């Protein structure tokens, strides 16, 4: 009889048996199987659109309607999609570990929709918008039918509450992400190219504080050299497979 190739090494399973704190750092690849395009893959958004023309504040000021339209297009895709097997498996880790944090670069809200409770959104959330003049917050769904950048009552332009290049990350989300990296026993780095900072710093912090680094990706990335284990394959296949091992060696809380 042919034996199954060993995907998850026994030493990693042993570590998962004995760890209380787990962190998932996620990127666009985790939402790819929900039908949401990634940024830098062959069929990524930025192969069709020039990022420098769209994902920065100057571009928005130069052509607010075009940038707004791009986000409306993406909101539509996100609304019509839903969490996939990877998001649901990540949420299920909460049953088996007392401390599970999700630090995500994604703006699509799919981790929360899947049931993850401790989610730190480093690059914002497309479902929120705010006025660039008075900083009033709005729910983006209120603008469903706007194909041009809407204006606030104060006359200021309304932009999506996402982090563009050159902008600071939300301080409290990043601080909490750092703390989660400092205390976790295992960090899963899933579906990210690990090229955008400061999010890409998180695995280095986890490593400095002694965590085991597990990369989950369809291919090698900038961070692979640092990882203790690289599990290559689709997040929607690999994360549920890791969860199965967790279920085997840990009892539900
Ligand atoms: C799968 C899969 C499947 C596919 N299963 N896997 C030099 C050094 C350090 C920093 C800098 C530097 N030069 C400039 C900077 C700063 C800059 C930066 O990092 N630039 C780098 C590109 C060099 N960073 C910033 O500007 C940040 N702010 C900052 O630093 O503030 C301080 C400051 C203040 C003032 C002045 C200067 C600095 C802000 C970064 C904001 C990033 N924003 C975006 C857009 C958000 C809004 C939107 O969505 O429109 O965030 S950019 C974009 O990239 C988006 C993503 O969250 C982010 C990361 O992308 P991700 O998730 O990694 O996606 P991909 O597509 O790249 O990768 C997908 C991966 O999935 C691939 O590996 C696939 O193989 C894999 N995959 N399918 C498993 N099924
Ligand atoms: Zn305003």
mmCIF file of C-alpha atoms and ligand atoms in Angstrom:
data_model
loop_
_atom_site.group_PDB
_atom_site.id
_atom_site.type_symbol
_atom_site.label_atom_id
_atom_site.label_comp_id
_atom_site.label_asym_id
_atom_site.label_seq_id
_atom_site.Cartn_x
_atom_site.Cartn_y
_atom_site.Cartn_z
ATOM 1 C CA UNK A 1 0.000 0.000 0.000
ATOM 2 C CA UNK A 2 1.277 3.474 -0.866
ATOM 3 C CA UNK A 3 1.828 5.707 2.132
ATOM 4 C CA UNK A 4 0.658 9.356 2.115
ATOM 5 C CA UNK A 5 3.531 11.858 1.868
ATOM 6 C CA UNK A 6 4.078 13.465 5.244
ATOM 7 C CA UNK A 7 2.893 17.077 5.019
ATOM 8 C CA UNK A 8 2.971 18.038 8.658
ATOM 9 C CA UNK A 9 6.087 16.872 10.456
ATOM 10 C CA UNK A 10 5.641 15.029 13.792
ATOM 11 C CA UNK A 11 7.794 17.661 15.556
ATOM 12 C CA UNK A 12 5.375 20.379 14.462
ATOM 13 C CA UNK A 13 2.393 18.332 15.645
ATOM 14 C CA UNK A 14 4.147 17.839 18.991
ATOM 15 C CA UNK A 15 4.683 21.576 19.278
ATOM 16 C CA UNK A 16 1.027 22.239 18.495
ATOM 17 C CA UNK A 17 0.062 19.747 21.212
ATOM 18 C CA UNK A 18 1.997 21.781 23.776
ATOM 19 C CA UNK A 19 1.382 25.362 22.671
ATOM 20 C CA UNK A 20 -1.281 27.592 24.167
ATOM 21 C CA UNK A 21 -0.889 30.665 21.959
ATOM 22 C CA UNK A 22 -1.200 30.685 18.171
ATOM 23 C CA UNK A 23 -1.008 33.578 15.732
ATOM 24 C CA UNK A 24 -2.102 33.669 12.097
ATOM 25 C CA UNK A 25 -0.580 36.419 9.945
ATOM 26 C CA UNK A 26 -2.642 36.418 6.776
ATOM 27 C CA UNK A 27 -2.499 38.030 3.355
ATOM 28 C CA UNK A 28 -4.384 38.105 0.070
ATOM 29 C CA UNK A 29 -3.638 34.414 -0.687
ATOM 30 C CA UNK A 30 -5.970 33.349 2.131
ATOM 31 C CA UNK A 31 -8.873 35.073 0.383
ATOM 32 C CA UNK A 32 -7.871 33.957 -3.117
ATOM 33 C CA UNK A 33 -10.042 30.840 -2.918
ATOM 34 C CA UNK A 34 -13.008 33.096 -2.141
ATOM 35 C CA UNK A 35 -12.533 34.588 -5.605
ATOM 36 C CA UNK A 36 -10.856 37.800 -4.401
ATOM 37 C CA UNK A 37 -7.856 38.639 -6.587
ATOM 38 C CA UNK A 38 -4.442 38.908 -4.907
ATOM 39 C CA UNK A 39 -2.088 41.812 -5.565
ATOM 40 C CA UNK A 40 1.116 40.405 -6.932
ATOM 41 C CA UNK A 41 0.305 36.981 -8.447
ATOM 42 C CA UNK A 42 0.018 36.479 -12.202
ATOM 43 C CA UNK A 43 -3.729 37.145 -12.025
ATOM 44 C CA UNK A 44 -3.353 39.709 -9.220
ATOM 45 C CA UNK A 45 -5.105 43.086 -9.249
ATOM 46 C CA UNK A 46 -1.925 44.975 -9.882
ATOM 47 C CA UNK A 47 -1.177 43.231 -13.113
ATOM 48 C CA UNK A 48 -4.250 44.888 -14.518
ATOM 49 C CA UNK A 49 -4.155 48.179 -12.595
ATOM 50 C CA UNK A 50 -1.116 50.246 -11.711
ATOM 51 C CA UNK A 51 -0.922 50.390 -7.915
ATOM 52 C CA UNK A 52 0.927 53.680 -7.857
ATOM 53 C CA UNK A 53 -1.988 55.237 -9.719
ATOM 54 C CA UNK A 54 -4.567 53.974 -7.270
ATOM 55 C CA UNK A 55 -3.351 52.972 -3.807
ATOM 56 C CA UNK A 56 -1.917 56.195 -2.483
ATOM 57 C CA UNK A 57 -3.291 59.482 -1.203
ATOM 58 C CA UNK A 58 -1.886 61.651 -4.006
ATOM 59 C CA UNK A 59 -3.582 59.456 -6.593
ATOM 60 C CA UNK A 60 -6.861 59.813 -4.707
ATOM 61 C CA UNK A 61 -6.558 63.602 -4.606
ATOM 62 C CA UNK A 62 -5.682 63.698 -8.303
ATOM 63 C CA UNK A 63 -8.507 61.441 -9.411
ATOM 64 C CA UNK A 64 -10.885 60.641 -6.518
ATOM 65 C CA UNK A 65 -13.612 59.243 -8.769
ATOM 66 C CA UNK A 66 -11.297 56.705 -10.399
ATOM 67 C CA UNK A 67 -9.899 55.481 -7.072
ATOM 68 C CA UNK A 68 -13.400 55.379 -5.556
ATOM 69 C CA UNK A 69 -14.655 53.369 -8.522
ATOM 70 C CA UNK A 70 -11.807 50.863 -8.062
ATOM 71 C CA UNK A 71 -12.803 50.347 -4.431
ATOM 72 C CA UNK A 72 -16.487 50.069 -5.332
ATOM 73 C CA UNK A 73 -15.570 47.332 -7.817
ATOM 74 C CA UNK A 74 -13.622 45.471 -5.142
ATOM 75 C CA UNK A 75 -16.381 45.967 -2.527
ATOM 76 C CA UNK A 76 -18.780 44.339 -4.938
ATOM 77 C CA UNK A 77 -16.519 41.291 -5.380
ATOM 78 C CA UNK A 78 -16.060 41.007 -1.608
ATOM 79 C CA UNK A 79 -19.790 41.310 -0.872
ATOM 80 C CA UNK A 80 -20.627 38.624 -3.379
ATOM 81 C CA UNK A 81 -18.005 36.292 -1.915
ATOM 82 C CA UNK A 82 -17.716 34.692 1.488
ATOM 83 C CA UNK A 83 -15.192 33.032 3.764
ATOM 84 C CA UNK A 84 -13.525 29.893 2.406
ATOM 85 C CA UNK A 85 -12.216 26.712 4.025
ATOM 86 C CA UNK A 86 -9.064 28.504 5.221
ATOM 87 C CA UNK A 87 -11.004 31.256 7.052
ATOM 88 C CA UNK A 88 -13.325 28.713 8.676
ATOM 89 C CA UNK A 89 -10.457 26.446 9.745
ATOM 90 C CA UNK A 90 -8.599 29.413 11.281
ATOM 91 C CA UNK A 91 -11.749 30.339 13.233
ATOM 92 C CA UNK A 92 -12.043 26.744 14.462
ATOM 93 C CA UNK A 93 -8.581 26.898 16.031
ATOM 94 C CA UNK A 94 -10.301 28.919 18.796
ATOM 95 C CA UNK A 95 -11.901 25.697 20.033
ATOM 96 C CA UNK A 96 -8.523 24.101 20.670
ATOM 97 C CA UNK A 97 -6.242 26.924 21.895
ATOM 98 C CA UNK A 98 -6.980 29.461 24.636
ATOM 99 C CA UNK A 99 -5.187 32.235 22.733
ATOM 100 C CA UNK A 100 -5.670 32.608 18.969
ATOM 101 C CA UNK A 101 -5.011 35.939 17.229
ATOM 102 C CA UNK A 102 -5.463 36.752 13.582
ATOM 103 C CA UNK A 103 -3.327 39.585 12.247
ATOM 104 C CA UNK A 104 -4.475 40.312 8.742
ATOM 105 C CA UNK A 105 -3.368 42.579 5.928
ATOM 106 C CA UNK A 106 -6.674 41.904 4.190
ATOM 107 C CA UNK A 107 -9.373 44.552 4.152
ATOM 108 C CA UNK A 108 -12.197 42.155 3.251
ATOM 109 C CA UNK A 109 -13.558 41.361 6.734
ATOM 110 C CA UNK A 110 -13.722 37.621 5.883
ATOM 111 C CA UNK A 111 -11.994 36.435 9.083
ATOM 112 C CA UNK A 112 -14.712 38.041 11.196
ATOM 113 C CA UNK A 113 -17.407 36.721 8.885
ATOM 114 C CA UNK A 114 -15.947 33.231 9.431
ATOM 115 C CA UNK A 115 -16.150 33.634 13.221
ATOM 116 C CA UNK A 116 -12.621 34.639 14.272
ATOM 117 C CA UNK A 117 -12.940 36.802 17.370
ATOM 118 C CA UNK A 118 -9.513 38.365 17.863
ATOM 119 C CA UNK A 119 -8.689 40.017 14.559
ATOM 120 C CA UNK A 120 -6.230 42.870 14.065
ATOM 121 C CA UNK A 121 -6.634 44.573 10.700
ATOM 122 C CA UNK A 122 -3.321 46.183 9.804
ATOM 123 C CA UNK A 123 -4.458 47.725 6.509
ATOM 124 C CA UNK A 124 -7.990 48.779 7.450
ATOM 125 C CA UNK A 125 -11.402 47.570 6.337
ATOM 126 C CA UNK A 126 -13.146 48.279 3.046
ATOM 127 C CA UNK A 127 -16.532 48.301 4.784
ATOM 128 C CA UNK A 128 -15.620 51.587 6.499
ATOM 129 C CA UNK A 129 -14.961 55.006 4.973
ATOM 130 C CA UNK A 130 -14.111 58.410 6.441
ATOM 131 C CA UNK A 131 -14.061 62.090 5.539
ATOM 132 C CA UNK A 132 -10.574 63.388 4.844
ATOM 133 C CA UNK A 133 -11.505 66.811 6.286
ATOM 134 C CA UNK A 134 -13.462 66.237 9.512
ATOM 135 C CA UNK A 135 -12.676 62.513 9.973
ATOM 136 C CA UNK A 136 -16.333 61.523 10.375
ATOM 137 C CA UNK A 137 -16.728 57.767 9.848
ATOM 138 C CA UNK A 138 -19.239 56.191 7.503
ATOM 139 C CA UNK A 139 -20.326 52.651 6.725
ATOM 140 C CA UNK A 140 -19.312 51.984 3.146
ATOM 141 C CA UNK A 141 -22.555 50.080 2.353
ATOM 142 C CA UNK A 142 -24.313 53.482 2.567
ATOM 143 C CA UNK A 143 -22.527 54.327 -0.666
ATOM 144 C CA UNK A 144 -23.496 51.214 -2.587
ATOM 145 C CA UNK A 145 -24.862 53.201 -5.511
ATOM 146 C CA UNK A 146 -22.194 55.900 -5.637
ATOM 147 C CA UNK A 147 -19.952 55.522 -8.654
ATOM 148 C CA UNK A 148 -18.196 58.805 -7.854
ATOM 149 C CA UNK A 149 -16.336 59.692 -4.648
ATOM 150 C CA UNK A 150 -19.027 60.921 -2.227
ATOM 151 C CA UNK A 151 -18.708 64.062 -0.092
ATOM 152 C CA UNK A 152 -19.281 64.531 3.613
ATOM 153 C CA UNK A 153 -21.755 67.103 5.001
ATOM 154 C CA UNK A 154 -18.702 69.299 5.722
ATOM 155 C CA UNK A 155 -17.757 69.253 2.036
ATOM 156 C CA UNK A 156 -14.705 66.962 2.462
ATOM 157 C CA UNK A 157 -14.094 63.968 0.242
ATOM 158 C CA UNK A 158 -14.881 60.535 1.640
ATOM 159 C CA UNK A 159 -12.233 57.834 1.219
ATOM 160 C CA UNK A 160 -12.088 54.132 2.088
ATOM 161 C CA UNK A 161 -10.654 53.387 5.541
ATOM 162 C CA UNK A 162 -7.678 51.455 4.200
ATOM 163 C CA UNK A 163 -3.937 52.053 4.556
ATOM 164 C CA UNK A 164 -2.225 53.300 1.421
ATOM 165 C CA UNK A 165 1.509 53.391 0.746
ATOM 166 C CA UNK A 166 3.290 56.032 2.796
ATOM 167 C CA UNK A 167 0.507 56.059 5.419
ATOM 168 C CA UNK A 168 0.857 54.865 8.999
ATOM 169 C CA UNK A 169 -0.873 51.711 10.142
ATOM 170 C CA UNK A 170 -3.583 52.020 12.837
ATOM 171 C CA UNK A 171 -1.462 52.278 15.969
ATOM 172 C CA UNK A 172 -3.522 50.194 18.353
ATOM 173 C CA UNK A 173 -3.993 47.347 15.821
ATOM 174 C CA UNK A 174 -0.254 47.222 15.156
ATOM 175 C CA UNK A 175 0.621 47.366 18.875
ATOM 176 C CA UNK A 176 -1.714 44.489 19.618
ATOM 177 C CA UNK A 177 -0.327 42.538 16.671
ATOM 178 C CA UNK A 178 3.177 43.058 18.065
ATOM 179 C CA UNK A 179 2.084 41.809 21.481
ATOM 180 C CA UNK A 180 0.465 38.726 19.949
ATOM 181 C CA UNK A 181 3.719 38.059 18.060
ATOM 182 C CA UNK A 182 5.700 38.341 21.284
ATOM 183 C CA UNK A 183 3.616 35.784 23.180
ATOM 184 C CA UNK A 184 2.722 33.184 20.520
ATOM 185 C CA UNK A 185 4.325 29.735 20.492
ATOM 186 C CA UNK A 186 3.540 29.183 16.816
ATOM 187 C CA UNK A 187 2.976 31.736 14.072
ATOM 188 C CA UNK A 188 1.384 30.675 10.780
ATOM 189 C CA UNK A 189 2.308 33.062 7.947
ATOM 190 C CA UNK A 190 -0.359 32.325 5.376
ATOM 191 C CA UNK A 191 -0.954 33.610 1.847
ATOM 192 C CA UNK A 192 1.268 36.654 1.963
ATOM 193 C CA UNK A 193 4.219 37.601 -0.229
ATOM 194 C CA UNK A 194 5.775 39.170 2.924
ATOM 195 C CA UNK A 195 7.077 42.190 1.047
ATOM 196 C CA UNK A 196 5.000 44.994 2.548
ATOM 197 C CA UNK A 197 6.267 46.580 5.768
ATOM 198 C CA UNK A 198 5.682 46.928 8.658
ATOM 199 C CA UNK A 199 3.362 43.873 8.428
ATOM 200 C CA UNK A 200 6.300 41.790 7.172
ATOM 201 C CA UNK A 201 8.119 42.598 10.415
ATOM 202 C CA UNK A 202 5.690 40.532 12.514
ATOM 203 C CA UNK A 203 7.387 37.128 11.880
ATOM 204 C CA UNK A 204 10.749 38.624 12.833
ATOM 205 C CA UNK A 205 9.289 39.802 16.143
ATOM 206 C CA UNK A 206 7.761 36.366 16.765
ATOM 207 C CA UNK A 207 11.084 34.714 16.007
ATOM 208 C CA UNK A 208 12.984 37.043 18.353
ATOM 209 C CA UNK A 209 10.581 36.018 21.140
ATOM 210 C CA UNK A 210 11.088 32.306 20.454
ATOM 211 C CA UNK A 211 8.078 31.310 18.305
ATOM 212 C CA UNK A 212 8.113 28.558 15.718
ATOM 213 C CA UNK A 213 7.463 29.965 12.207
ATOM 214 C CA UNK A 214 5.246 28.010 9.830
ATOM 215 C CA UNK A 215 4.727 29.349 6.331
ATOM 216 C CA UNK A 216 1.660 28.323 4.313
ATOM 217 C CA UNK A 217 1.805 29.405 0.681
ATOM 218 C CA UNK A 218 1.516 28.057 -2.844
ATOM 219 C CA UNK A 219 5.188 28.921 -3.385
ATOM 220 C CA UNK A 220 8.338 30.326 -1.854
ATOM 221 C CA UNK A 221 8.362 33.901 -0.579
ATOM 222 C CA UNK A 222 10.733 36.441 0.939
ATOM 223 C CA UNK A 223 10.158 34.911 4.359
ATOM 224 C CA UNK A 224 10.640 31.227 3.465
ATOM 225 C CA UNK A 225 14.308 31.255 4.469
ATOM 226 C CA UNK A 226 13.331 32.206 8.019
ATOM 227 C CA UNK A 227 10.538 29.652 8.454
ATOM 228 C CA UNK A 228 10.975 26.465 10.507
ATOM 229 C CA UNK A 229 8.383 24.698 8.369
ATOM 230 C CA UNK A 230 7.078 25.557 4.895
ATOM 231 C CA UNK A 231 3.790 23.900 4.019
ATOM 232 C CA UNK A 232 3.323 24.402 0.305
ATOM 233 C CA UNK A 233 -0.166 24.253 -1.137
ATOM 234 C CA UNK A 234 -3.425 26.171 -1.126
ATOM 235 C CA UNK A 235 -4.404 27.721 2.184
ATOM 236 C CA UNK A 236 -7.863 26.156 1.835
ATOM 237 C CA UNK A 237 -6.276 22.690 1.780
ATOM 238 C CA UNK A 238 -3.348 23.140 4.154
ATOM 239 C CA UNK A 239 -4.997 24.966 7.058
ATOM 240 C CA UNK A 240 -7.852 22.432 7.391
ATOM 241 C CA UNK A 241 -5.211 19.644 7.272
ATOM 242 C CA UNK A 242 -3.296 21.282 10.134
ATOM 243 C CA UNK A 243 -6.592 21.669 12.004
ATOM 244 C CA UNK A 244 -7.248 17.925 11.644
ATOM 245 C CA UNK A 245 -3.915 17.210 13.364
ATOM 246 C CA UNK A 246 -4.747 19.728 16.067
ATOM 247 C CA UNK A 247 -8.080 17.992 16.670
ATOM 248 C CA UNK A 248 -6.283 14.678 16.951
ATOM 249 C CA UNK A 249 -3.795 15.834 19.573
ATOM 250 C CA UNK A 250 -5.797 18.397 21.528
ATOM 251 C CA UNK A 251 -9.232 18.234 23.115
ATOM 252 C CA UNK A 252 -11.772 20.946 22.414
ATOM 253 C CA UNK A 253 -11.868 23.668 25.101
HETATM 254 C C1 LIG B 1 -1.629 31.772 -1.880
HETATM 255 C C2 LIG B 1 -2.793 31.374 -2.559
HETATM 256 C C3 LIG B 1 -3.529 30.321 -1.973
HETATM 257 C C4 LIG B 1 -1.924 32.989 -3.675
HETATM 258 N N1 LIG B 1 -3.097 29.767 -0.831
HETATM 259 N N2 LIG B 1 -1.212 31.203 -0.777
HETATM 260 C C5 LIG B 1 11.664 49.709 2.233
HETATM 261 C C6 LIG B 1 11.770 48.947 3.377
HETATM 262 C C7 LIG B 1 10.728 48.891 4.284
HETATM 263 C C8 LIG B 1 9.564 49.587 4.062
HETATM 264 C C9 LIG B 1 9.466 50.345 2.921
HETATM 265 C C10 LIG B 1 10.503 50.413 2.039
HETATM 266 N N3 LIG B 1 10.116 51.244 1.023
HETATM 267 C C11 LIG B 1 8.862 51.675 1.270
HETATM 268 C C12 LIG B 1 8.459 51.150 2.421
HETATM 269 C C13 LIG B 1 7.158 51.325 3.050
HETATM 270 C C14 LIG B 1 6.033 50.610 2.377
HETATM 271 C C15 LIG B 1 6.464 49.229 1.896
HETATM 272 O O1 LIG B 1 6.437 48.259 2.605
HETATM 273 N N4 LIG B 1 6.821 49.101 0.633
HETATM 274 C C16 LIG B 1 7.325 47.830 0.101
HETATM 275 C C17 LIG B 1 6.505 47.439 -1.117
HETATM 276 C C18 LIG B 1 8.790 47.975 -0.144
HETATM 277 N N5 LIG B 1 5.036 50.482 3.422
HETATM 278 C C19 LIG B 1 4.188 51.441 3.682
HETATM 279 O O2 LIG B 1 4.137 52.488 3.063
HETATM 280 C C20 LIG B 1 3.277 51.199 4.872
HETATM 281 N N6 LIG B 1 3.308 52.286 5.763
HETATM 282 C C21 LIG B 1 4.422 52.651 6.402
HETATM 283 O O3 LIG B 1 5.476 52.056 6.258
HETATM 284 O O4 LIG B 1 4.237 53.709 7.264
HETATM 285 C C22 LIG B 1 5.396 54.388 7.746
HETATM 286 C C23 LIG B 1 5.646 55.526 6.790
HETATM 287 C C24 LIG B 1 4.950 56.687 6.984
HETATM 288 C C25 LIG B 1 5.209 57.758 6.137
HETATM 289 C C26 LIG B 1 6.110 57.629 5.079
HETATM 290 C C27 LIG B 1 6.764 56.415 4.869
HETATM 291 C C28 LIG B 1 6.521 55.340 5.742
HETATM 292 C C29 LIG B 1 1.851 51.058 4.415
HETATM 293 C C30 LIG B 1 1.623 49.844 3.594
HETATM 294 C C31 LIG B 1 0.180 49.782 3.128
HETATM 295 C C32 LIG B 1 -0.061 48.658 2.152
HETATM 296 N N7 LIG B 1 -1.355 48.810 1.598
HETATM 297 C C33 LIG B 1 -1.864 47.830 0.668
HETATM 298 C C34 LIG B 1 -3.169 48.375 0.064
HETATM 299 C C35 LIG B 1 -4.302 48.320 1.108
HETATM 300 C C36 LIG B 1 -5.596 48.808 0.563
HETATM 301 C C37 LIG B 1 -6.117 47.969 -0.585
HETATM 302 O O5 LIG B 1 -6.303 46.753 -0.450
HETATM 303 O O6 LIG B 1 -6.373 48.552 -1.630
HETATM 304 O O7 LIG B 1 -2.107 46.578 1.346
HETATM 305 S S1 LIG B 1 -0.664 47.372 -0.535
HETATM 306 C C38 LIG B 1 -1.150 45.672 -0.668
HETATM 307 O O8 LIG B 1 -0.061 44.804 -0.261
HETATM 308 C C39 LIG B 1 -2.260 45.494 0.380
HETATM 309 C C40 LIG B 1 -1.881 44.161 0.974
HETATM 310 O O9 LIG B 1 -2.463 44.032 2.279
HETATM 311 C C41 LIG B 1 -0.386 44.197 1.001
HETATM 312 C C42 LIG B 1 0.268 42.838 1.124
HETATM 313 O O10 LIG B 1 -0.039 42.023 0.050
HETATM 314 P P1 LIG B 1 -0.142 40.435 0.250
HETATM 315 O O11 LIG B 1 -1.257 40.134 1.159
HETATM 316 O O12 LIG B 1 1.172 39.901 0.638
HETATM 317 O O13 LIG B 1 -0.602 39.982 -1.215
HETATM 318 P P2 LIG B 1 0.274 39.538 -2.498
HETATM 319 O O14 LIG B 1 -0.624 39.521 -3.658
HETATM 320 O O15 LIG B 1 1.502 40.326 -2.607
HETATM 321 O O16 LIG B 1 0.712 38.038 -2.156
HETATM 322 C C43 LIG B 1 -0.226 36.967 -2.147
HETATM 323 C C44 LIG B 1 0.504 35.712 -1.674
HETATM 324 O O17 LIG B 1 -0.437 34.680 -1.552
HETATM 325 C C45 LIG B 1 1.598 35.229 -2.650
HETATM 326 O O18 LIG B 1 2.754 34.887 -1.897
HETATM 327 C C46 LIG B 1 0.987 33.959 -3.264
HETATM 328 O O19 LIG B 1 1.960 32.969 -3.573
HETATM 329 C C47 LIG B 1 0.061 33.503 -2.175
HETATM 330 N N8 LIG B 1 -1.132 32.746 -2.585
HETATM 331 N N9 LIG B 1 -2.978 32.086 -3.646
HETATM 332 C C48 LIG B 1 -1.967 30.134 -0.262
HETATM 333 N N10 LIG B 1 -4.688 29.795 -2.530
HETATM 334 ZN ZN1 LIG B 2 -16.452 65.808 6.866
#
